[in-house]
Amino acid sequence: TTANPTASAYRYKISAISSNGCYDEGLKGFFHGSIHITNSPSVNGGYDLTITDKYIDESANYNPSQYYVLIDSLNNGSLAIIDSINASFNSYHIGSPVNGSTYSMGVKLPWSCGGAKAKGANLKQFSISNKTSVLTGVEMAKANQARLSIFPNPNKGSFTLEINSSSNKSQNYQLEIYSAMGMLIHKENISGGSSISKQMHFEALGKGVYFVRLRSKHDVLNTRFIVQ
């Protein structure tokens, strides 16, 4: 019940419970793990989709050979395949993103039953990641009134968090930090003007990837940092 698929992928097991009044739980099945992706502006322009968690199916020991790139250009659930990458790669570059669209990545399963059902494309055999939005041009300037950055990254648990806003008015933010398993490990409120710089200390954290979410009246910004 605490799973947050927008922050991280999760591994799941399924079990059955008897209906005879005893409610005995049977053995759990094999792990299944969903795909999770993030996006970030590329240094060469455009955006990079990054796979932070790849597909897992321990029951069939299935390792997909490629990941498909999917677009929902109208953001109404109508997905279409636009490209694919070799499964050995972790990122895909979008040189000219479609304004206001959402992107996903998925794998084609070797069996015909189950999988996601989506309008506009034959994706019944697919396991599909979370969606991530890409905004460009005027819409980006309007929506992203704040920008969030972390440096150094990777780090040892100590880093500087910077928030830069296009507004000169004082802003109120809620900062949340999640573990790779989606557990909320830190939460605080931050207030300030157009530029905020805050030193963060999490030296007790174990090595791994952590996700940061910054909420304000106008924005929800997401990024991540790596503790080495």
Short mmCIF file of C-alpha atoms in Angstrom, two decimals:
data_model
loop_
_atom_site.label_atom_id
_atom_site.label_comp_id
_atom_site.label_asym_id
_atom_site.label_seq_id
_atom_site.Cartn_x
_atom_site.Cartn_y
_atom_site.Cartn_z
CA THR A 1 0.00 0.00 0.00
CA THR A 2 2.99 2.33 0.32
CA ALA A 3 4.24 1.66 -3.24
CA ASN A 4 4.85 4.81 -5.26
CA PRO A 5 5.53 3.78 -8.89
CA THR A 6 6.27 7.37 -9.92
CA ALA A 7 9.32 7.32 -7.63
CA SER A 8 10.64 3.81 -8.20
CA ALA A 9 9.87 0.38 -9.62
CA TYR A 10 8.91 -2.42 -7.26
CA ARG A 11 9.23 -6.19 -7.21
CA TYR A 12 6.02 -8.12 -6.55
CA LYS A 13 5.02 -11.63 -5.55
CA ILE A 14 1.49 -13.04 -5.75
CA SER A 15 -0.06 -15.48 -3.29
CA ALA A 16 -3.55 -16.97 -2.88
CA ILE A 17 -5.74 -16.93 0.24
CA SER A 18 -8.30 -19.67 0.84
CA SER A 19 -12.00 -18.76 0.92
CA ASN A 20 -13.09 -21.45 3.41
CA GLY A 21 -13.13 -19.09 6.38
CA CYS A 22 -9.60 -19.88 7.53
CA TYR A 23 -7.95 -17.38 5.20
CA ASP A 24 -4.77 -19.41 5.03
CA GLU A 25 -2.21 -17.90 2.69
CA GLY A 26 -0.51 -20.15 0.16
CA LEU A 27 3.05 -20.02 -1.08
CA LYS A 28 4.18 -16.86 -2.81
CA GLY A 29 5.08 -16.95 -6.47
CA PHE A 30 8.20 -15.71 -8.21
CA PHE A 31 9.22 -12.08 -8.31
CA HIS A 32 7.97 -9.81 -11.07
CA GLY A 33 9.52 -6.36 -11.38
CA SER A 34 8.15 -3.44 -13.37
CA ILE A 35 10.16 -0.93 -15.44
CA HIS A 36 10.88 2.58 -14.16
CA ILE A 37 12.20 5.51 -16.20
CA THR A 38 13.10 9.15 -15.62
CA ASN A 39 13.84 12.00 -18.03
CA SER A 40 16.29 14.87 -17.90
CA PRO A 41 17.51 17.61 -20.29
CA SER A 42 20.43 16.45 -22.42
CA VAL A 43 23.67 18.42 -22.59
CA ASN A 44 23.36 18.25 -26.38
CA GLY A 45 19.75 19.47 -26.44
CA GLY A 46 16.56 17.48 -26.22
CA TYR A 47 15.95 14.96 -23.45
CA ASP A 48 17.34 11.64 -22.27
CA LEU A 49 15.04 8.87 -21.08
CA THR A 50 16.90 6.78 -18.50
CA ILE A 51 15.89 3.29 -17.36
CA THR A 52 16.50 3.22 -13.60
CA ASP A 53 14.90 -0.22 -13.11
CA LYS A 54 14.73 -2.92 -15.78
CA TYR A 55 12.10 -5.62 -16.26
CA ILE A 56 12.30 -8.68 -13.97
CA ASP A 57 10.45 -11.99 -14.31
CA GLU A 58 12.00 -14.75 -12.23
CA SER A 59 9.30 -17.29 -13.09
CA ALA A 60 10.30 -17.57 -16.75
CA ASN A 61 13.85 -16.32 -16.35
CA TYR A 62 13.03 -13.99 -19.25
CA ASN A 63 15.60 -11.41 -20.29
CA PRO A 64 14.22 -9.16 -23.06
CA SER A 65 16.56 -8.33 -25.92
CA GLN A 66 15.22 -4.82 -26.48
CA TYR A 67 13.22 -2.02 -24.88
CA TYR A 68 10.61 -0.18 -26.92
CA VAL A 69 10.13 3.59 -26.70
CA LEU A 70 6.45 4.58 -26.53
CA ILE A 71 4.78 7.97 -26.92
CA ASP A 72 1.38 9.21 -25.85
CA SER A 73 1.31 12.36 -27.98
CA LEU A 74 -2.17 13.41 -26.82
CA ASN A 75 -1.63 12.29 -23.22
CA ASN A 76 -4.89 10.32 -23.33
CA GLY A 77 -3.61 6.76 -22.99
CA SER A 78 -3.14 6.16 -26.72
CA LEU A 79 0.39 4.72 -26.94
CA ALA A 80 2.45 4.25 -30.08
CA ILE A 81 5.88 2.66 -30.58
CA ILE A 82 8.40 5.13 -31.99
CA ASP A 83 11.72 3.30 -31.57
CA SER A 84 13.62 0.63 -29.65
CA ILE A 85 17.01 0.18 -28.00
CA ASN A 86 19.15 -2.84 -27.21
CA ALA A 87 18.51 -4.14 -23.69
CA SER A 88 22.18 -3.61 -22.83
CA PHE A 89 21.63 0.18 -22.96
CA ASN A 90 20.04 2.23 -20.18
CA SER A 91 19.04 5.44 -21.95
CA TYR A 92 17.40 6.82 -25.08
CA HIS A 93 17.89 10.31 -26.51
CA ILE A 94 14.89 12.33 -27.73
CA GLY A 95 16.27 15.00 -30.02
CA SER A 96 12.98 16.73 -30.84
CA PRO A 97 10.38 15.91 -28.16
CA VAL A 98 6.71 16.44 -28.94
CA ASN A 99 5.49 19.31 -26.77
CA GLY A 100 3.32 18.20 -23.83
CA SER A 101 3.58 14.50 -24.68
CA THR A 102 4.37 11.66 -22.30
CA TYR A 103 6.87 8.88 -22.93
CA SER A 104 7.16 5.33 -21.65
CA MET A 105 9.35 2.30 -22.29
CA GLY A 106 8.28 -1.31 -22.46
CA VAL A 107 9.28 -4.88 -23.25
CA LYS A 108 7.42 -7.39 -25.40
CA LEU A 109 6.62 -10.55 -23.46
CA PRO A 110 7.15 -14.02 -24.98
CA TRP A 111 3.57 -15.09 -24.18
CA SER A 112 0.26 -13.75 -25.48
CA CYS A 113 -1.79 -13.63 -22.27
CA GLY A 114 -1.82 -10.63 -19.94
CA GLY A 115 0.35 -7.56 -20.24
CA ALA A 116 -0.83 -3.98 -20.59
CA LYS A 117 -3.80 -3.01 -22.72
CA ALA A 118 -3.58 0.37 -24.39
CA LYS A 119 -5.51 2.27 -27.03
CA GLY A 120 -3.98 2.87 -30.45
CA ALA A 121 -1.35 0.12 -30.49
CA ASN A 122 -1.25 -3.65 -30.14
CA LEU A 123 0.47 -3.69 -26.76
CA LYS A 124 -1.36 -6.56 -25.07
CA GLN A 125 1.91 -8.51 -24.84
CA PHE A 126 3.83 -5.59 -23.34
CA SER A 127 4.96 -4.72 -19.84
CA ILE A 128 5.13 -0.93 -19.77
CA SER A 129 6.93 1.50 -17.47
CA ASN A 130 5.64 4.60 -15.75
CA LYS A 131 4.97 7.69 -17.87
CA THR A 132 7.24 10.71 -17.87
CA SER A 133 6.32 14.11 -19.26
CA VAL A 134 8.43 16.22 -21.58
CA LEU A 135 7.53 19.90 -21.89
CA THR A 136 9.25 22.24 -24.32
CA GLY A 137 9.29 25.88 -25.39
CA VAL A 138 6.72 28.27 -23.91
CA GLU A 139 4.92 25.50 -22.07
CA MET A 140 8.07 24.61 -20.17
CA ALA A 141 8.65 28.23 -19.16
CA LYS A 142 5.10 28.42 -17.91
CA ALA A 143 5.01 25.12 -16.06
CA ASN A 144 8.48 24.81 -14.58
CA GLN A 145 8.64 27.98 -12.52
CA ALA A 146 11.31 26.30 -10.41
CA ARG A 147 14.39 24.24 -11.23
CA LEU A 148 16.00 21.75 -8.90
CA SER A 149 19.66 20.72 -8.96
CA ILE A 150 21.99 18.67 -6.77
CA PHE A 151 25.77 18.78 -6.69
CA PRO A 152 28.05 17.02 -6.39
CA ASN A 153 26.25 14.00 -7.78
CA PRO A 154 27.28 11.23 -7.12
CA ASN A 155 28.29 12.04 -3.55
CA LYS A 156 28.97 10.53 -0.11
CA GLY A 157 25.62 11.60 1.32
CA SER A 158 26.51 15.27 1.67
CA PHE A 159 25.48 17.62 -1.12
CA THR A 160 24.12 21.05 -1.99
CA LEU A 161 20.51 21.34 -3.09
CA GLU A 162 19.66 24.38 -5.18
CA ILE A 163 16.22 25.69 -6.12
CA ASN A 164 16.01 28.45 -8.72
CA SER A 165 12.65 30.05 -9.49
CA SER A 166 11.58 32.40 -12.27
CA SER A 167 9.43 34.23 -9.72
CA ASN A 168 10.82 36.94 -7.45
CA LYS A 169 8.18 36.18 -4.81
CA SER A 170 8.88 34.00 -1.79
CA GLN A 171 7.95 30.37 -2.45
CA ASN A 172 6.97 27.52 -0.12
CA TYR A 173 8.23 24.06 -1.02
CA GLN A 174 7.80 20.57 0.40
CA LEU A 175 10.91 18.42 -0.02
CA GLU A 176 10.65 14.61 0.05
CA ILE A 177 13.44 12.08 -0.33
CA TYR A 178 12.68 8.43 -1.15
CA SER A 179 14.82 5.31 -1.15
CA ALA A 180 15.09 3.16 -4.28
CA MET A 181 12.31 0.99 -2.82
CA GLY A 182 9.99 3.99 -2.54
CA MET A 183 10.26 4.44 1.23
CA LEU A 184 10.00 8.05 2.42
CA ILE A 185 13.18 8.72 4.41
CA HIS A 186 13.10 12.51 4.76
CA LYS A 187 10.52 15.28 4.55
CA GLU A 188 10.78 18.99 5.29
CA ASN A 189 9.37 22.37 4.28
CA ILE A 190 11.60 24.97 2.60
CA SER A 191 10.81 28.64 2.00
CA GLY A 192 12.74 31.28 0.11
CA GLY A 193 12.99 33.65 -2.85
CA SER A 194 14.13 33.11 -6.43
CA SER A 195 17.34 31.31 -5.42
CA ILE A 196 17.70 28.84 -2.53
CA SER A 197 20.87 26.93 -1.66
CA LYS A 198 20.70 24.35 1.12
CA GLN A 199 23.36 21.98 2.39
CA MET A 200 22.02 18.46 2.96
CA HIS A 201 23.66 15.84 5.17
CA PHE A 202 22.74 12.15 4.78
CA GLU A 203 26.09 10.53 5.49
CA ALA A 204 24.35 7.63 7.25
CA LEU A 205 22.61 6.52 4.05
CA GLY A 206 23.80 3.34 2.42
CA LYS A 207 25.18 3.28 -1.11
CA GLY A 208 22.55 3.47 -3.83
CA VAL A 209 20.10 5.66 -5.75
CA TYR A 210 17.74 8.04 -3.93
CA PHE A 211 14.88 10.07 -5.38
CA VAL A 212 14.02 13.68 -4.58
CA ARG A 213 10.59 15.26 -5.04
CA LEU A 214 9.99 18.99 -4.64
CA ARG A 215 6.42 20.22 -4.46
CA SER A 216 5.18 23.80 -4.68
CA LYS A 217 1.94 25.53 -5.61
CA HIS A 218 2.97 25.48 -9.26
CA ASP A 219 5.38 22.59 -9.72
CA VAL A 220 6.23 19.02 -8.87
CA LEU A 221 9.92 18.48 -9.67
CA ASN A 222 11.75 15.17 -9.50
CA THR A 223 15.43 14.32 -9.56
CA ARG A 224 17.75 11.78 -7.99
CA PHE A 225 21.17 11.47 -6.41
CA ILE A 226 23.59 8.60 -6.01
CA VAL A 227 25.43 7.81 -2.76
CA GLN A 228 28.74 6.07 -3.46
#
